[in-house]
Coordinates of C-alpha atoms and ligand atoms in Angstrom, one line a residue:
M1 CA 85.5 100.0 111.5
I2 CA 82.1 100.4 110.0
P3 CA 81.3 103.1 107.4
G4 CA 78.1 104.2 109.1
D5 CA 80.0 105.8 112.0
G6 CA 81.2 108.7 110.0
Q7 CA 84.7 107.4 109.3
R8 CA 86.4 108.2 106.1
F9 CA 88.4 105.6 104.2
T10 CA 90.0 104.8 100.9
Y11 CA 89.7 101.4 99.3
T12 CA 91.7 100.3 96.3
G13 CA 90.6 97.0 94.7
L14 CA 93.3 95.2 92.7
P15 CA 92.3 93.5 89.4
A16 CA 91.9 89.8 89.8
R17 CA 90.3 87.0 87.9
V18 CA 89.9 83.9 90.1
V19 CA 88.7 80.5 89.2
F20 CA 87.9 78.6 92.4
G21 CA 86.8 75.0 93.1
A22 CA 87.8 71.3 93.1
G23 CA 89.2 70.1 89.8
T24 CA 89.6 73.6 88.4
L25 CA 93.1 72.8 87.1
A26 CA 91.2 71.5 84.0
R27 CA 90.4 75.1 83.3
A28 CA 94.1 76.0 82.8
R29 CA 94.0 75.8 79.0
D30 CA 91.0 78.1 78.8
E31 CA 92.7 80.6 81.1
V32 CA 95.9 80.5 79.1
E33 CA 94.0 81.0 75.9
R34 CA 92.1 83.9 77.5
L35 CA 95.4 85.5 78.3
A36 CA 96.5 85.1 74.7
I37 CA 99.4 82.9 75.7
T38 CA 100.3 80.7 72.8
R39 CA 103.2 78.9 74.5
A40 CA 103.5 78.8 78.3
L41 CA 106.6 78.1 80.4
I42 CA 105.4 76.2 83.4
L43 CA 107.2 77.0 86.7
T44 CA 107.5 74.8 89.8
T45 CA 109.9 73.3 92.3
P46 CA 111.8 70.0 92.2
S47 CA 109.4 68.5 94.7
Q48 CA 106.3 69.4 92.6
I49 CA 107.4 68.0 89.2
A50 CA 104.2 66.0 89.2
H51 CA 102.1 69.2 89.5
G52 CA 104.2 70.7 86.7
Q53 CA 103.4 67.7 84.5
A54 CA 99.7 67.9 85.3
V55 CA 99.8 71.5 83.9
V56 CA 101.6 70.2 80.8
D57 CA 98.9 67.6 80.3
C58 CA 96.2 70.2 80.6
L59 CA 97.8 72.7 78.2
G60 CA 98.7 70.3 75.5
D61 CA 100.3 72.2 72.6
R62 CA 100.2 75.4 74.6
A63 CA 102.9 74.1 77.0
A64 CA 106.4 75.2 76.0
G65 CA 108.3 73.3 78.7
V66 CA 108.8 73.1 82.5
F67 CA 111.3 75.0 84.6
N68 CA 111.4 73.3 88.0
G69 CA 114.1 75.4 89.7
A70 CA 112.0 77.7 91.9
V71 CA 113.4 78.2 95.4
M72 CA 112.7 80.3 98.5
H73 CA 113.3 84.1 98.4
T74 CA 113.4 84.4 94.6
P75 CA 117.2 84.7 94.1
V76 CA 118.0 86.6 90.9
E77 CA 120.3 83.8 89.6
V78 CA 117.3 81.5 89.5
T79 CA 115.3 84.2 87.7
R80 CA 118.0 84.6 85.1
A81 CA 118.1 80.8 84.5
A82 CA 114.3 80.8 84.1
L83 CA 114.4 83.8 81.7
D84 CA 116.9 81.7 79.6
A85 CA 114.4 78.9 79.7
L86 CA 111.6 81.2 78.7
R87 CA 113.5 82.5 75.7
G88 CA 114.9 79.1 74.7
A89 CA 111.4 77.6 74.7
G90 CA 110.0 80.6 72.7
A91 CA 107.4 81.1 75.5
D92 CA 105.1 84.1 75.7
G93 CA 103.6 83.5 79.1
V94 CA 104.1 81.7 82.4
V95 CA 102.0 79.3 84.5
A96 CA 103.3 79.1 88.1
I97 CA 102.1 76.1 90.1
G98 CA 103.2 75.9 93.7
G99 CA 103.7 78.0 96.8
G100 CA 104.9 81.5 97.4
S101 CA 108.4 80.6 96.1
T102 CA 107.2 79.5 92.7
I103 CA 104.7 82.3 92.4
G104 CA 107.5 84.8 93.2
L105 CA 109.5 83.4 90.3
G106 CA 106.5 84.0 88.0
K107 CA 106.3 87.6 89.2
A108 CA 110.0 88.1 88.7
I109 CA 109.8 86.9 85.1
A110 CA 106.6 89.0 84.4
V111 CA 108.1 92.2 85.7
R112 CA 111.2 91.8 83.5
T113 CA 109.4 90.7 80.3
G114 CA 105.8 91.9 80.6
V115 CA 104.5 88.3 79.8
P116 CA 101.2 87.4 81.3
Q117 CA 101.0 85.1 84.3
L118 CA 98.5 82.4 85.4
A119 CA 99.1 81.5 89.1
I120 CA 98.0 78.2 90.5
P121 CA 98.7 78.3 94.2
T122 CA 99.2 75.1 96.2
T123 CA 99.9 76.6 99.7
Y124 CA 98.1 79.3 101.7
A125 CA 100.8 82.0 101.5
G126 CA 98.7 84.4 99.4
S127 CA 101.4 85.8 97.1
E128 CA 99.2 85.4 94.0
M129 CA 96.9 88.2 95.3
T130 CA 99.6 90.8 95.9
P131 CA 101.4 93.3 93.7
V132 CA 104.5 92.7 95.8
L133 CA 107.7 90.9 94.8
G134 CA 110.6 90.2 97.2
E135 CA 113.9 89.2 95.6
T136 CA 117.4 88.4 96.8
E137 CA 120.7 89.2 95.2
A138 CA 124.1 88.5 97.0
G139 CA 122.1 87.8 100.2
V140 CA 120.3 91.1 100.2
K141 CA 116.5 91.1 99.9
T142 CA 114.7 93.9 98.1
T143 CA 111.0 94.4 97.7
R144 CA 109.1 96.2 95.0
R145 CA 105.4 96.9 94.7
S146 CA 103.9 97.3 91.2
L147 CA 100.8 96.2 89.3
D148 CA 103.2 94.6 86.8
V149 CA 103.9 91.8 89.2
L150 CA 100.3 90.9 89.9
P151 CA 99.2 87.7 88.2
E152 CA 96.5 88.3 85.6
A153 CA 94.6 85.1 86.5
V154 CA 94.5 82.7 89.4
I155 CA 93.2 79.1 89.6
Y156 CA 92.6 77.8 93.1
D157 CA 92.1 74.0 92.8
V158 CA 91.3 72.4 96.1
E159 CA 92.5 69.0 94.8
L160 CA 96.1 70.3 94.5
T161 CA 96.2 71.1 98.2
L162 CA 95.1 67.6 99.4
G163 CA 98.8 66.5 99.3
L164 CA 100.2 69.6 101.1
P165 CA 101.9 68.0 104.1
A166 CA 99.9 68.3 107.4
A167 CA 102.7 70.3 109.1
L168 CA 103.0 72.8 106.2
S169 CA 99.3 73.1 106.0
G170 CA 99.0 74.3 109.6
T171 CA 101.9 76.8 109.4
S172 CA 101.0 78.0 105.9
G173 CA 97.4 78.5 107.1
I174 CA 98.5 80.5 110.1
N175 CA 100.8 82.5 107.9
A176 CA 97.7 83.4 105.9
I177 CA 95.8 84.3 109.1
A178 CA 98.7 86.7 110.0
H179 CA 97.9 88.8 106.8
A180 CA 94.3 89.2 107.8
V181 CA 95.1 89.9 111.5
E182 CA 97.4 92.8 110.6
A183 CA 94.9 94.1 108.0
L184 CA 92.4 94.5 110.9
Y185 CA 94.6 97.0 112.6
A186 CA 96.4 98.4 109.5
R187 CA 96.9 102.2 109.4
D188 CA 95.2 102.2 105.9
G189 CA 92.6 99.6 106.9
N190 CA 89.0 100.0 105.7
P191 CA 85.7 98.2 106.2
I192 CA 85.9 96.2 102.9
T193 CA 89.3 94.7 103.7
S194 CA 88.2 94.1 107.3
L195 CA 85.2 92.1 106.0
M196 CA 87.5 89.8 104.0
A197 CA 90.0 89.6 106.9
E198 CA 87.5 88.4 109.5
H199 CA 85.9 86.0 107.0
G200 CA 89.3 84.7 106.0
I201 CA 90.5 84.1 109.6
A202 CA 87.2 82.3 110.4
A203 CA 87.4 80.0 107.4
L204 CA 91.0 79.0 108.2
A205 CA 90.5 78.7 112.0
R206 CA 87.7 76.3 111.3
A207 CA 89.5 74.3 108.7
L208 CA 93.0 73.9 110.0
P209 CA 92.3 71.6 113.0
A210 CA 90.2 69.5 110.7
I211 CA 93.0 69.2 108.1
A212 CA 95.5 68.3 110.9
A213 CA 93.2 65.4 111.8
D214 CA 92.5 64.4 108.2
P215 CA 94.7 66.0 105.5
V216 CA 92.3 64.8 102.7
D217 CA 89.2 66.3 104.3
R218 CA 87.9 68.0 101.1
A219 CA 85.4 70.3 102.8
A220 CA 88.1 71.6 105.2
R221 CA 90.6 72.0 102.3
G222 CA 88.1 74.0 100.4
D223 CA 87.5 76.3 103.4
A224 CA 91.2 76.7 104.0
L225 CA 92.0 77.6 100.4
Y226 CA 89.1 80.1 100.2
G227 CA 90.3 81.7 103.5
A228 CA 93.8 81.9 102.2
W229 CA 92.6 83.7 99.1
L230 CA 90.8 86.3 101.3
C231 CA 93.8 86.7 103.5
G232 CA 96.0 87.1 100.4
V233 CA 93.8 90.0 99.3
C234 CA 94.3 91.6 102.7
L235 CA 98.0 91.3 102.3
G236 CA 97.9 93.0 98.9
A237 CA 95.4 95.7 99.9
V238 CA 96.8 97.3 103.1
G239 CA 100.1 97.9 104.9
M240 CA 101.4 95.2 107.3
A241 CA 102.7 96.0 110.8
L242 CA 104.9 94.7 113.7
H243 CA 104.2 91.0 113.1
H244 CA 105.4 91.1 109.5
K245 CA 108.4 93.3 110.4
L246 CA 109.5 90.8 113.1
C247 CA 109.1 87.9 110.6
H248 CA 111.1 89.7 108.0
V249 CA 113.9 90.3 110.5
L250 CA 113.8 86.7 111.7
G251 CA 113.7 85.3 108.1
G252 CA 116.1 87.8 106.5
T253 CA 118.8 88.0 109.2
F254 CA 118.6 84.6 110.8
G255 CA 117.3 82.5 107.9
L256 CA 114.3 81.1 109.9
P257 CA 111.7 79.3 107.8
H258 CA 108.8 81.5 106.5
A259 CA 105.5 79.9 107.5
E260 CA 106.8 78.5 110.8
T261 CA 108.2 81.8 111.9
H262 CA 104.8 83.5 111.2
T263 CA 103.1 80.8 113.2
V264 CA 105.3 81.3 116.3
V265 CA 105.4 85.1 116.3
L266 CA 101.7 85.9 115.5
P267 CA 100.2 85.3 119.0
H268 CA 102.9 87.4 120.6
A269 CA 102.7 90.3 118.1
V270 CA 98.9 90.3 118.6
A271 CA 99.3 90.4 122.4
Y272 CA 101.7 93.3 122.0
N273 CA 99.1 95.2 119.9
A274 CA 96.1 94.2 121.9
P275 CA 95.9 97.3 124.2
A276 CA 96.1 99.6 121.1
A277 CA 93.7 97.8 118.8
P278 CA 90.6 96.7 120.8
E279 CA 88.2 96.6 117.8
A280 CA 90.6 94.4 115.8
M281 CA 91.1 92.1 118.8
G282 CA 87.3 91.7 119.1
R283 CA 87.0 90.7 115.5
I284 CA 90.0 88.3 115.6
A285 CA 88.5 86.6 118.7
R286 CA 85.1 86.4 117.1
A287 CA 86.6 84.9 113.9
L288 CA 88.4 82.3 116.1
G289 CA 85.0 81.4 117.6
L290 CA 85.9 83.1 120.9
E291 CA 83.5 86.1 120.9
G292 CA 84.6 88.4 123.8
G293 CA 87.7 86.2 124.4
D294 CA 91.4 86.6 124.1
A295 CA 92.6 86.9 120.5
A296 CA 96.3 86.2 121.2
G297 CA 95.6 83.2 123.4
G298 CA 93.2 81.9 120.8
L299 CA 95.9 82.0 118.1
H300 CA 98.4 80.3 120.5
D301 CA 95.8 77.5 121.0
L302 CA 95.2 77.2 117.3
A303 CA 98.9 76.7 116.7
A304 CA 98.8 73.9 119.4
A305 CA 95.7 72.4 117.8
V306 CA 97.4 72.0 114.4
G307 CA 100.6 70.6 116.0
A308 CA 102.7 73.6 114.8
P309 CA 106.0 74.6 116.4
R310 CA 105.5 77.3 119.0
S311 CA 109.0 78.5 119.9
L312 CA 111.7 80.4 118.0
A313 CA 114.2 78.1 119.7
E314 CA 112.9 75.1 117.9
L315 CA 113.1 76.9 114.6
G316 CA 116.9 77.5 115.2
L317 CA 117.1 81.0 116.5
P318 CA 120.2 81.2 118.8
A319 CA 119.5 82.7 122.2
D320 CA 122.2 85.4 121.6
G321 CA 120.2 86.5 118.5
L322 CA 117.4 88.0 120.6
D323 CA 119.1 91.4 121.2
R324 CA 120.0 91.8 117.6
A325 CA 116.5 90.9 116.5
A326 CA 115.0 93.4 118.9
D327 CA 117.5 96.1 117.6
L328 CA 116.5 95.4 114.0
A329 CA 112.8 95.2 114.7
V330 CA 112.8 98.9 115.9
Q331 CA 114.8 100.1 113.0
N332 CA 112.8 101.5 110.0
P333 CA 109.6 100.2 111.7
Y334 CA 106.4 99.6 109.9
A335 CA 103.4 101.6 111.0
N336 CA 101.9 99.9 114.1
P337 CA 99.0 100.6 116.3
R338 CA 101.2 100.5 119.5
P339 CA 104.5 102.4 119.4
L340 CA 107.5 100.1 119.2
E341 CA 109.4 100.1 122.5
R342 CA 112.6 98.2 122.4
A343 CA 112.4 96.7 125.9
A344 CA 108.8 95.5 125.3
I345 CA 109.8 94.0 121.9
R346 CA 112.8 92.3 123.5
A347 CA 110.4 90.8 126.1
L348 CA 108.0 89.7 123.3
L349 CA 110.8 88.0 121.4
E350 CA 111.9 86.3 124.6
R351 CA 108.4 84.8 125.1
A352 CA 108.3 83.7 121.5
F353 CA 111.8 82.2 121.9
T354 CA 110.7 80.0 124.8
G355 CA 107.2 79.2 123.4
A356 CA 105.5 80.7 126.5
R357 CA 101.8 81.7 126.3
P358 CA 101.5 85.3 124.9
E359 CA 101.1 88.1 127.4
Ligands
LIG1 P1 107.1 77.5 99.3 O1 106.5 78.0 98.1 O2 108.6 77.7 99.5 O3 106.8 75.9 99.4 C1 107.4 75.1 100.4 C2 107.6 73.7 99.8 O4 106.3 73.0 99.8 C3 108.2 73.7 98.4 O5 109.1 72.7 98.3 C4 107.0 73.4 97.6 O6 107.3 72.8 96.3 C5 106.2 72.5 98.5 N1 104.7 72.5 98.2 C6 103.9 73.6 97.9 N2 102.7 73.2 97.7 C7 102.6 71.8 97.8 C8 101.6 70.9 97.7 N3 100.3 71.2 97.6 N4 101.9 69.6 97.9 C9 103.2 69.2 98.2 N5 104.2 70.1 98.3 C10 103.9 71.4 98.1 O7 106.4 78.1 100.6 P2 105.3 79.2 100.9 O8 105.2 79.3 102.3 O9 104.1 79.0 100.1 O10 106.0 80.5 100.3 C11 107.0 81.2 101.0 C12 107.7 82.2 100.1 O11 106.7 83.0 99.5 C13 108.6 83.1 100.8 O12 109.8 83.3 100.1 C14 107.8 84.4 101.0 O13 108.6 85.5 101.2 C15 107.0 84.4 99.7 N6 105.7 85.1 99.8 C16 105.6 86.3 99.1 C17 104.4 87.0 99.2 C18 104.3 88.2 98.4 O14 103.2 88.9 98.4 N7 105.3 88.7 97.6 C19 103.4 86.5 100.0 C20 103.5 85.4 100.7 C21 104.7 84.7 100.6

């Protein structure tokens, strides 16, 4: 979509302050002061205790303590424990360092208390750029959208991503690409978001194979983190479609892992939508360096190039789950460029299950 062709569109920019670069963690204290946080509770996971400690070291007397219990899907029990830690430490702000799980915990605390958040993402999931919070209670996931959950400031530090394991780097990066892909054919898409989407896909598509070959390639890590930021903006700006619906069904009902599921499903969802979204396909192909080529095939080849899983079977989906997944995918569907036909969705899932090339 280009504005010169007479199309009308609405663009809503979300407030964001971003500090980007290598070694930018050193700016954490300045950012915390800027947010008027006097004592920050630092949030992370058990496997990223060293990252949590690095934040403590930067904040000095503005660090109130570390809560390292963040887990996937933001369970409310964990949020309650973190709220106890916040009160117990007398903290008046949070610093979340980690992936989407940790950033989700920061959002869950902010929306309940109004405390400011500084997010320091260490994966490519993009949650730090969205006003969306998904939470689980008694196994049921609910999602809310509110500016109150959006972090006030974000530090992207390339150095923190050097240790992101190669396998997670590839799948997390393709998870980010999925946000931009769906932004390119979103019902409420617009030329500004599309600029970021195409640029984000191109940066990640260039960087991910280089990271797979050398996980400490700083230039590639910088490109990937920049691309992830842009793709996260896309996720926060416009509505997602079939691909995200399928991933929510597969993650929510079958417990499949987040980034890996996105990686396996994306080429098939793109192939499904290709006939209904030719302009988006052209832009995806161009961003993949395949001008005039096949967007879905290019994404399939990118997953292969980074050594990512390519079948739902290897992620643990049982073969007898395909019918249920197809049923759920067509219930309460998200807006999608091509109408959802159960038989065609079932066929899409079958190909994703076996790891076949997308059609
Ligand atoms: P994650 O946050 O669960 O991280 C996976 C694991 O990798 C964790 O153990 C983490 O500690 C570790 N890790 C992260 N960065 C690391 C690094 N640099 N070095 C070493 N280890 C590191 O995974 P994710 O894919 O980033 O996030 C997935 C979750 O985020 C899901 O629950 C998803 O629903 C949510 N999410 C939400 C939004 C939103 O807008 N609300 C957007 C994207 C993802």
